Amino acid sequence: MALRRAADGAAEMLAGGSGTGMTHAWLFTGPPGSGREAAARAFAAALFCPDQGCGHCDMCHQVAIGSHPDLEVVRTEGLSYGIKETRQLILRAAGAPTLGRWRVVLFEGADRMPERASNALLKAIEEPPPKTVWLLCTPSPADLVITIRSRCRVVTLVTPPTAAVAHALVTRDNIPPDMAEFVARATQGHLERARRLALDPEMRARREAVLSIPRSLTGVGECVIAAERLVDTAKKEADAVSSALDEGETNELRKIYGEGSSGKGLNKGLIRGGAGAIKDLEKLQKSRATRTQRDVIDAALLDLVAFYRDVLAMQFGAPVELANEDRRADLESLTRSSTPEDTLRRIDAIMRCRERLAANVNPQMAVEAMTISLHRPQL
C-alpha cells in the first residue's frame, strides 16, 4: 500500500507537465524482509514506464534485469561506502538521461555510508540536477543523518505475513506447502531468506546449530566453545563466498591489463599499471569478506533474538505466532527455568553484540561476551 501511494504520487507529479514538481529524493524503509530494494526497483520502473509501471514493457523489463541505461543500482559489498566512491557516484548521477526524462540512482545500502560520505551525498540531494532521482534504502529513517532524511519523501514498508510468504514460495518456487510454511515462520516473513532456507539443506543445518546454542550453554567453557564455533562457521562461509568471487574478478582484471598477452602492439606500461588496480581490488575483496562474515554472524544473532522473543512470548502467555515452533521443547524449558527479566537481559546481550560487531570489535571477543551473558544473564 505504501508503494502504491508513492507511485500514485509520482504519477501525479509526472502528469503535471514538465515534471518540475517531482520529489528528487525518496527513502524506502522497513525491517528485513519488507522488500525495500524490490519496492525501490519497482518504483524506478514506474518512473521510466509510459504506463507508470506496467511490468510488461521494454522499460520495465530493462529495470528488472538491471540493463536500463538510466538506472544505476549501488550495492555496498564492503564494510562501508566511502567518500571517494560517493563523489564518483554523484558525478555519474549528474549526467543527462539517455532514454527517458529521469536518471535514477537506487542506493541499496545507504545506511552504510560514513559521515563524510553522507555529507557529500547531502550536497547532491540539496541541489539535485533537474533530471536526477535518488532512491535510498535503509532499515529505518534513523539510519541516515537527519539532514538527509529531512530532504527525502519516506516510503515505509512492513514485513509481509507468514501466510503471504508461504503462498509466494509455493506458487513461484514450487516449494512443498509444509516446508514453505515452516521457513516463512522461521524467517519471520523474510521472503528471500525463506526461499534460501527452503532450498539449501546446509543453511537449515546452520540454523539448527545456532538454535541449539541456548541449550548448550551449561558453563563458561561451553560458552567459549559455542562462540568459537559460531565465528568459525561464519568465517568458513564468508571464505567460500569470497573465493568464488575473488578468483574470477582477479583473472578478469589481469586480462584487462594485458597479462598473458603478447604482440608488438602490447602496451607494457598498461601491464605495469595493473599492479595498482589489482591492489585496490584485493583491498575491496578483503573488505567484502569481512562484511560477509559479519553478515553471517548477524543473521545467526537475529535467529537467537527470535528464539528468546518466543521464550518471552510464552512467559507472558502472549497469543502470537512462534517463529521457532519446531523447537518448542527448548522454548518451554527456558520458559520454566528463567524469568522474563532474564530473557530481556539475554536479548539485550545479543543486541549489544550486534552493536559491537558494527563498531569493528573482534568477532570472537564480542560473541564470547554474548554467550557468557546468555548463560548468566544477571552478570
PDB file of N, CA and C in Angstrom, residues 296-378:
ATOM      1  N   VAL A 296      26.913 -12.942   8.148  1.00  0.00           N
ATOM      2  CA  VAL A 296      26.566 -14.308   8.540  1.00  0.00           C
ATOM      3  C   VAL A 296      26.357 -14.382  10.054  1.00  0.00           C
ATOM      4  N   ILE A 297      27.263 -13.764  10.807  1.00  0.00           N
ATOM      5  CA  ILE A 297      27.105 -13.752  12.269  1.00  0.00           C
ATOM      6  C   ILE A 297      25.835 -13.009  12.656  1.00  0.00           C
ATOM      7  N   ASP A 298      25.580 -11.888  11.983  1.00  0.00           N
ATOM      8  CA  ASP A 298      24.406 -11.095  12.318  1.00  0.00           C
ATOM      9  C   ASP A 298      23.124 -11.886  12.057  1.00  0.00           C
ATOM     10  N   ALA A 299      23.091 -12.646  10.981  1.00  0.00           N
ATOM     11  CA  ALA A 299      21.915 -13.475  10.708  1.00  0.00           C
ATOM     12  C   ALA A 299      21.708 -14.499  11.819  1.00  0.00           C
ATOM     13  N   ALA A 300      22.808 -15.074  12.319  1.00  0.00           N
ATOM     14  CA  ALA A 300      22.706 -16.018  13.432  1.00  0.00           C
ATOM     15  C   ALA A 300      22.197 -15.321  14.694  1.00  0.00           C
ATOM     16  N   LEU A 301      22.669 -14.114  14.936  1.00  0.00           N
ATOM     17  CA  LEU A 301      22.221 -13.366  16.116  1.00  0.00           C
ATOM     18  C   LEU A 301      20.735 -13.046  16.030  1.00  0.00           C
ATOM     19  N   LEU A 302      20.264 -12.729  14.836  1.00  0.00           N
ATOM     20  CA  LEU A 302      18.836 -12.454  14.671  1.00  0.00           C
ATOM     21  C   LEU A 302      18.005 -13.713  14.916  1.00  0.00           C
ATOM     22  N   ASP A 303      18.542 -14.877  14.543  1.00  0.00           N
ATOM     23  CA  ASP A 303      17.856 -16.129  14.860  1.00  0.00           C
ATOM     24  C   ASP A 303      17.764 -16.328  16.368  1.00  0.00           C
ATOM     25  N   LEU A 304      18.830 -15.972  17.079  1.00  0.00           N
ATOM     26  CA  LEU A 304      18.807 -16.084  18.540  1.00  0.00           C
ATOM     27  C   LEU A 304      17.818 -15.101  19.156  1.00  0.00           C
ATOM     28  N   VAL A 305      17.769 -13.885  18.616  1.00  0.00           N
ATOM     29  CA  VAL A 305      16.793 -12.913  19.111  1.00  0.00           C
ATOM     30  C   VAL A 305      15.375 -13.453  18.946  1.00  0.00           C
ATOM     31  N   ALA A 306      15.102 -14.054  17.783  1.00  0.00           N
ATOM     32  CA  ALA A 306      13.775 -14.620  17.543  1.00  0.00           C
ATOM     33  C   ALA A 306      13.484 -15.753  18.527  1.00  0.00           C
ATOM     34  N   PHE A 307      14.500 -16.536  18.869  1.00  0.00           N
ATOM     35  CA  PHE A 307      14.328 -17.635  19.824  1.00  0.00           C
ATOM     36  C   PHE A 307      13.920 -17.090  21.193  1.00  0.00           C
ATOM     37  N   TYR A 308      14.659 -16.089  21.679  1.00  0.00           N
ATOM     38  CA  TYR A 308      14.344 -15.545  23.004  1.00  0.00           C
ATOM     39  C   TYR A 308      13.071 -14.703  22.982  1.00  0.00           C
ATOM     40  N   ARG A 309      12.751 -14.157  21.840  1.00  0.00           N
ATOM     41  CA  ARG A 309      11.463 -13.477  21.718  1.00  0.00           C
ATOM     42  C   ARG A 309      10.328 -14.466  21.907  1.00  0.00           C
ATOM     43  N   ASP A 310      10.484 -15.679  21.365  1.00  0.00           N
ATOM     44  CA  ASP A 310       9.479 -16.719  21.558  1.00  0.00           C
ATOM     45  C   ASP A 310       9.384 -17.119  23.029  1.00  0.00           C
ATOM     46  N   VAL A 311      10.547 -17.208  23.690  1.00  0.00           N
ATOM     47  CA  VAL A 311      10.545 -17.527  25.122  1.00  0.00           C
ATOM     48  C   VAL A 311       9.759 -16.460  25.886  1.00  0.00           C
ATOM     49  N   LEU A 312      10.037 -15.187  25.574  1.00  0.00           N
ATOM     50  CA  LEU A 312       9.356 -14.097  26.265  1.00  0.00           C
ATOM     51  C   LEU A 312       7.844 -14.148  26.020  1.00  0.00           C
ATOM     52  N   ALA A 313       7.451 -14.446  24.791  1.00  0.00           N
ATOM     53  CA  ALA A 313       6.024 -14.542  24.473  1.00  0.00           C
ATOM     54  C   ALA A 313       5.367 -15.646  25.293  1.00  0.00           C
ATOM     55  N   MET A 314       6.053 -16.779  25.438  1.00  0.00           N
ATOM     56  CA  MET A 314       5.494 -17.879  26.227  1.00  0.00           C
ATOM     57  C   MET A 314       5.450 -17.533  27.707  1.00  0.00           C
ATOM     58  N   GLN A 315       6.449 -16.804  28.190  1.00  0.00           N
ATOM     59  CA  GLN A 315       6.455 -16.419  29.599  1.00  0.00           C
ATOM     60  C   GLN A 315       5.297 -15.489  29.942  1.00  0.00           C
ATOM     61  N   PHE A 316       4.911 -14.650  28.983  1.00  0.00           N
ATOM     62  CA  PHE A 316       3.796 -13.741  29.215  1.00  0.00           C
ATOM     63  C   PHE A 316       2.459 -14.308  28.725  1.00  0.00           C
ATOM     64  N   GLY A 317       2.508 -15.489  28.106  1.00  0.00           N
ATOM     65  CA  GLY A 317       1.288 -16.070  27.591  1.00  0.00           C
ATOM     66  C   GLY A 317       0.693 -15.299  26.434  1.00  0.00           C
ATOM     67  N   ALA A 318       1.554 -14.637  25.653  1.00  0.00           N
ATOM     68  CA  ALA A 318       1.071 -13.824  24.531  1.00  0.00           C
ATOM     69  C   ALA A 318       0.584 -14.714  23.398  1.00  0.00           C
ATOM     70  N   PRO A 319      -0.592 -14.420  22.840  1.00  0.00           N
ATOM     71  CA  PRO A 319      -1.147 -15.244  21.747  1.00  0.00           C
ATOM     72  C   PRO A 319      -0.565 -14.845  20.401  1.00  0.00           C
ATOM     73  N   VAL A 320       0.727 -15.099  20.217  1.00  0.00           N
ATOM     74  CA  VAL A 320       1.394 -14.723  18.969  1.00  0.00           C
ATOM     75  C   VAL A 320       1.970 -15.972  18.316  1.00  0.00           C
ATOM     76  N   GLU A 321       2.215 -15.881  17.018  1.00  0.00           N
ATOM     77  CA  GLU A 321       2.831 -16.980  16.280  1.00  0.00           C
ATOM     78  C   GLU A 321       4.295 -17.099  16.678  1.00  0.00           C
ATOM     79  N   LEU A 322       4.735 -18.307  16.986  1.00  0.00           N
ATOM     80  CA  LEU A 322       6.125 -18.546  17.368  1.00  0.00           C
ATOM     81  C   LEU A 322       6.971 -18.795  16.130  1.00  0.00           C
ATOM     82  N   ALA A 323       8.089 -18.096  16.037  1.00  0.00           N
ATOM     83  CA  ALA A 323       8.989 -18.287  14.897  1.00  0.00           C
ATOM     84  C   ALA A 323       9.667 -19.645  14.951  1.00  0.00           C
ATOM     85  N   ASN A 324       9.827 -20.184  16.162  1.00  0.00           N
ATOM     86  CA  ASN A 324      10.576 -21.428  16.345  1.00  0.00           C
ATOM     87  C   ASN A 324       9.695 -22.513  16.961  1.00  0.00           C
ATOM     88  N   GLU A 325       8.541 -22.681  16.392  1.00  0.00           N
ATOM     89  CA  GLU A 325       7.614 -23.711  16.865  1.00  0.00           C
ATOM     90  C   GLU A 325       8.255 -25.097  16.821  1.00  0.00           C
ATOM     91  N   ASP A 326       9.184 -25.313  15.888  1.00  0.00           N
ATOM     92  CA  ASP A 326       9.838 -26.614  15.769  1.00  0.00           C
ATOM     93  C   ASP A 326      10.774 -26.905  16.931  1.00  0.00           C
ATOM     94  N   ARG A 327      11.057 -25.903  17.773  1.00  0.00           N
ATOM     95  CA  ARG A 327      11.919 -26.108  18.942  1.00  0.00           C
ATOM     96  C   ARG A 327      11.139 -25.829  20.232  1.00  0.00           C
ATOM     97  N   ARG A 328       9.901 -26.219  20.243  1.00  0.00           N
ATOM     98  CA  ARG A 328       9.030 -25.924  21.380  1.00  0.00           C
ATOM     99  C   ARG A 328       9.568 -26.502  22.684  1.00  0.00           C
ATOM    100  N   ALA A 329      10.177 -27.665  22.642  1.00  0.00           N
ATOM    101  CA  ALA A 329      10.691 -28.266  23.879  1.00  0.00           C
ATOM    102  C   ALA A 329      11.746 -27.367  24.523  1.00  0.00           C
ATOM    103  N   ASP A 330      12.678 -26.846  23.721  1.00  0.00           N
ATOM    104  CA  ASP A 330      13.692 -25.934  24.258  1.00  0.00           C
ATOM    105  C   ASP A 330      13.058 -24.652  24.771  1.00  0.00           C
ATOM    106  N   LEU A 331      12.076 -24.140  24.039  1.00  0.00           N
ATOM    107  CA  LEU A 331      11.396 -22.924  24.463  1.00  0.00           C
ATOM    108  C   LEU A 331      10.701 -23.120  25.813  1.00  0.00           C
ATOM    109  N   GLU A 332      10.014 -24.226  25.956  1.00  0.00           N
ATOM    110  CA  GLU A 332       9.295 -24.485  27.206  1.00  0.00           C
ATOM    111  C   GLU A 332      10.264 -24.667  28.376  1.00  0.00           C
ATOM    112  N   SER A 333      11.411 -25.302  28.099  1.00  0.00           N
ATOM    113  CA  SER A 333      12.400 -25.496  29.162  1.00  0.00           C
ATOM    114  C   SER A 333      12.919 -24.159  29.681  1.00  0.00           C
ATOM    115  N   LEU A 334      13.265 -23.261  28.775  1.00  0.00           N
ATOM    116  CA  LEU A 334      13.745 -21.941  29.203  1.00  0.00           C
ATOM    117  C   LEU A 334      12.636 -21.116  29.824  1.00  0.00           C
ATOM    118  N   THR A 335      11.427 -21.271  29.339  1.00  0.00           N
ATOM    119  CA  THR A 335      10.297 -20.542  29.908  1.00  0.00           C
ATOM    120  C   THR A 335      10.124 -20.886  31.387  1.00  0.00           C
ATOM    121  N   ARG A 336      10.303 -22.157  31.727  1.00  0.00           N
ATOM    122  CA  ARG A 336      10.137 -22.593  33.116  1.00  0.00           C
ATOM    123  C   ARG A 336      11.342 -22.235  33.984  1.00  0.00           C
ATOM    124  N   SER A 337      12.545 -22.251  33.404  1.00  0.00           N
ATOM    125  CA  SER A 337      13.753 -22.104  34.211  1.00  0.00           C
ATOM    126  C   SER A 337      14.253 -20.670  34.323  1.00  0.00           C
ATOM    127  N   SER A 338      13.595 -19.716  33.692  1.00  0.00           N
ATOM    128  CA  SER A 338      14.055 -18.327  33.745  1.00  0.00           C
ATOM    129  C   SER A 338      12.870 -17.387  33.905  1.00  0.00           C
ATOM    130  N   THR A 339      13.173 -16.135  34.158  1.00  0.00           N
ATOM    131  CA  THR A 339      12.146 -15.110  34.327  1.00  0.00           C
ATOM    132  C   THR A 339      12.104 -14.220  33.089  1.00  0.00           C
ATOM    133  N   PRO A 340      11.027 -13.468  32.899  1.00  0.00           N
ATOM    134  CA  PRO A 340      11.002 -12.509  31.783  1.00  0.00           C
ATOM    135  C   PRO A 340      12.158 -11.521  31.839  1.00  0.00           C
ATOM    136  N   GLU A 341      12.561 -11.143  33.049  1.00  0.00           N
ATOM    137  CA  GLU A 341      13.700 -10.218  33.183  1.00  0.00           C
ATOM    138  C   GLU A 341      14.979 -10.847  32.645  1.00  0.00           C
ATOM    139  N   ASP A 342      15.170 -12.154  32.940  1.00  0.00           N
ATOM    140  CA  ASP A 342      16.337 -12.864  32.392  1.00  0.00           C
ATOM    141  C   ASP A 342      16.308 -12.864  30.874  1.00  0.00           C
ATOM    142  N   THR A 343      15.138 -13.112  30.318  1.00  0.00           N
ATOM    143  CA  THR A 343      15.009 -13.184  28.857  1.00  0.00           C
ATOM    144  C   THR A 343      15.316 -11.832  28.224  1.00  0.00           C
ATOM    145  N   LEU A 344      14.814 -10.761  28.813  1.00  0.00           N
ATOM    146  CA  LEU A 344      15.086  -9.419  28.287  1.00  0.00           C
ATOM    147  C   LEU A 344      16.574  -9.102  28.356  1.00  0.00           C
ATOM    148  N   ARG A 345      17.232  -9.510  29.454  1.00  0.00           N
ATOM    149  CA  ARG A 345      18.675  -9.269  29.548  1.00  0.00           C
ATOM    150  C   ARG A 345      19.433 -10.058  28.486  1.00  0.00           C
ATOM    151  N   ARG A 346      18.953 -11.257  28.188  1.00  0.00           N
ATOM    152  CA  ARG A 346      19.599 -12.046  27.148  1.00  0.00           C
ATOM    153  C   ARG A 346      19.427 -11.390  25.774  1.00  0.00           C
ATOM    154  N   ILE A 347      18.245 -10.888  25.499  1.00  0.00           N
ATOM    155  CA  ILE A 347      18.022 -10.187  24.227  1.00  0.00           C
ATOM    156  C   ILE A 347      18.910  -8.952  24.148  1.00  0.00           C
ATOM    157  N   ASP A 348      19.023  -8.229  25.265  1.00  0.00           N
ATOM    158  CA  ASP A 348      19.914  -7.052  25.295  1.00  0.00           C
ATOM    159  C   ASP A 348      21.356  -7.451  25.017  1.00  0.00           C
ATOM    160  N   ALA A 349      21.794  -8.603  25.535  1.00  0.00           N
ATOM    161  CA  ALA A 349      23.171  -9.057  25.303  1.00  0.00           C
ATOM    162  C   ALA A 349      23.411  -9.336  23.825  1.00  0.00           C
ATOM    163  N   ILE A 350      22.432  -9.913  23.163  1.00  0.00           N
ATOM    164  CA  ILE A 350      22.568 -10.179  21.716  1.00  0.00           C
ATOM    165  C   ILE A 350      22.639  -8.874  20.941  1.00  0.00           C
ATOM    166  N   MET A 351      21.787  -7.913  21.307  1.00  0.00           N
ATOM    167  CA  MET A 351      21.799  -6.636  20.599  1.00  0.00           C
ATOM    168  C   MET A 351      23.099  -5.876  20.846  1.00  0.00           C
ATOM    169  N   ARG A 352      23.661  -5.995  22.053  1.00  0.00           N
ATOM    170  CA  ARG A 352      24.964  -5.369  22.320  1.00  0.00           C
ATOM    171  C   ARG A 352      26.042  -5.994  21.448  1.00  0.00           C
ATOM    172  N   CYS A 353      25.956  -7.300  21.263  1.00  0.00           N
ATOM    173  CA  CYS A 353      26.929  -7.981  20.401  1.00  0.00           C
ATOM    174  C   CYS A 353      26.833  -7.455  18.979  1.00  0.00           C
ATOM    175  N   ARG A 354      25.625  -7.249  18.481  1.00  0.00           N
ATOM    176  CA  ARG A 354      25.453  -6.696  17.139  1.00  0.00           C
ATOM    177  C   ARG A 354      26.076  -5.307  17.042  1.00  0.00           C
ATOM    178  N   GLU A 355      25.868  -4.497  18.070  1.00  0.00           N
ATOM    179  CA  GLU A 355      26.439  -3.143  18.074  1.00  0.00           C
ATOM    180  C   GLU A 355      27.965  -3.188  18.096  1.00  0.00           C
ATOM    181  N   ARG A 356      28.524  -4.102  18.864  1.00  0.00           N
ATOM    182  CA  ARG A 356      29.978  -4.206  18.945  1.00  0.00           C
ATOM    183  C   ARG A 356      30.576  -4.664  17.617  1.00  0.00           C
ATOM    184  N   LEU A 357      29.917  -5.598  16.974  1.00  0.00           N
ATOM    185  CA  LEU A 357      30.405  -6.045  15.666  1.00  0.00           C
ATOM    186  C   LEU A 357      30.353  -4.903  14.655  1.00  0.00           C
ATOM    187  N   ALA A 358      29.284  -4.096  14.709  1.00  0.00           N
ATOM    188  CA  ALA A 358      29.182  -2.948  13.808  1.00  0.00           C
ATOM    189  C   ALA A 358      30.262  -1.915  14.095  1.00  0.00           C
ATOM    190  N   ALA A 359      30.739  -1.875  15.351  1.00  0.00           N
ATOM    191  CA  ALA A 359      31.802  -0.941  15.732  1.00  0.00           C
ATOM    192  C   ALA A 359      33.190  -1.542  15.533  1.00  0.00           C
ATOM    193  N   ASN A 360      33.274  -2.690  14.844  1.00  0.00           N
ATOM    194  CA  ASN A 360      34.542  -3.328  14.472  1.00  0.00           C
ATOM    195  C   ASN A 360      35.262  -3.979  15.650  1.00  0.00           C
ATOM    196  N   VAL A 361      34.507  -4.418  16.657  1.00  0.00           N
ATOM    197  CA  VAL A 361      35.102  -5.198  17.740  1.00  0.00           C
ATOM    198  C   VAL A 361      35.436  -6.586  17.213  1.00  0.00           C
ATOM    199  N   ASN A 362      36.510  -7.180  17.735  1.00  0.00           N
ATOM    200  CA  ASN A 362      36.900  -8.523  17.326  1.00  0.00           C
ATOM    201  C   ASN A 362      35.713  -9.480  17.478  1.00  0.00           C
ATOM    202  N   PRO A 363      35.332 -10.195  16.400  1.00  0.00           N
ATOM    203  CA  PRO A 363      34.139 -11.048  16.471  1.00  0.00           C
ATOM    204  C   PRO A 363      34.191 -12.093  17.579  1.00  0.00           C
ATOM    205  N   GLN A 364      35.351 -12.738  17.759  1.00  0.00           N
ATOM    206  CA  GLN A 364      35.449 -13.768  18.784  1.00  0.00           C
ATOM    207  C   GLN A 364      35.175 -13.195  20.167  1.00  0.00           C
ATOM    208  N   MET A 365      35.741 -12.030  20.474  1.00  0.00           N
ATOM    209  CA  MET A 365      35.545 -11.419  21.780  1.00  0.00           C
ATOM    210  C   MET A 365      34.091 -10.987  21.977  1.00  0.00           C
ATOM    211  N   ALA A 366      33.508 -10.407  20.934  1.00  0.00           N
ATOM    212  CA  ALA A 366      32.128  -9.927  21.042  1.00  0.00           C
ATOM    213  C   ALA A 366      31.158 -11.087  21.255  1.00  0.00           C
ATOM    214  N   VAL A 367      31.354 -12.174  20.515  1.00  0.00           N
ATOM    215  CA  VAL A 367      30.436 -13.311  20.620  1.00  0.00           C
ATOM    216  C   VAL A 367      30.644 -14.056  21.938  1.00  0.00           C
ATOM    217  N   GLU A 368      31.889 -14.148  22.403  1.00  0.00           N
ATOM    218  CA  GLU A 368      32.139 -14.783  23.702  1.00  0.00           C
ATOM    219  C   GLU A 368      31.439 -14.025  24.827  1.00  0.00           C
ATOM    220  N   ALA A 369      31.550 -12.700  24.810  1.00  0.00           N
ATOM    221  CA  ALA A 369      30.866 -11.896  25.835  1.00  0.00           C
ATOM    222  C   ALA A 369      29.371 -12.144  25.790  1.00  0.00           C
ATOM    223  N   MET A 370      28.828 -12.294  24.592  1.00  0.00           N
ATOM    224  CA  MET A 370      27.395 -12.536  24.453  1.00  0.00           C
ATOM    225  C   MET A 370      27.003 -13.897  25.009  1.00  0.00           C
ATOM    226  N   THR A 371      27.728 -14.957  24.631  1.00  0.00           N
ATOM    227  CA  THR A 371      27.345 -16.296  25.089  1.00  0.00           C
ATOM    228  C   THR A 371      27.447 -16.425  26.616  1.00  0.00           C
ATOM    229  N   ILE A 372      28.432 -15.761  27.209  1.00  0.00           N
ATOM    230  CA  ILE A 372      28.532 -15.785  28.676  1.00  0.00           C
ATOM    231  C   ILE A 372      27.338 -15.084  29.309  1.00  0.00           C
ATOM    232  N   SER A 373      26.890 -13.989  28.686  1.00  0.00           N
ATOM    233  CA  SER A 373      25.707 -13.282  29.180  1.00  0.00           C
ATOM    234  C   SER A 373      24.440 -14.109  28.985  1.00  0.00           C
ATOM    235  N   LEU A 374      24.398 -14.901  27.924  1.00  0.00           N
ATOM    236  CA  LEU A 374      23.245 -15.774  27.728  1.00  0.00           C
ATOM    237  C   LEU A 374      23.200 -16.859  28.796  1.00  0.00           C
ATOM    238  N   HIS A 375      24.391 -17.321  29.209  1.00  0.00           N
ATOM    239  CA  HIS A 375      24.469 -18.345  30.246  1.00  0.00           C
ATOM    240  C   HIS A 375      24.123 -17.765  31.618  1.00  0.00           C
ATOM    241  N   ARG A 376      24.641 -16.580  31.885  1.00  0.00           N
ATOM    242  CA  ARG A 376      24.414 -15.941  33.199  1.00  0.00           C
ATOM    243  C   ARG A 376      23.928 -14.517  32.951  1.00  0.00           C
ATOM    244  N   PRO A 377      22.643 -14.333  32.691  1.00  0.00           N
ATOM    245  CA  PRO A 377      22.115 -13.036  32.244  1.00  0.00           C
ATOM    246  C   PRO A 377      22.229 -11.908  33.266  1.00  0.00           C
ATOM    247  N   GLN A 378      22.429 -12.247  34.550  1.00  0.00           N
ATOM    248  CA  GLN A 378      22.479 -11.192  35.568  1.00  0.00           C
ATOM    249  C   GLN A 378      23.863 -10.610  35.768  1.00  0.00           C
TER     250      GLN A 378
END
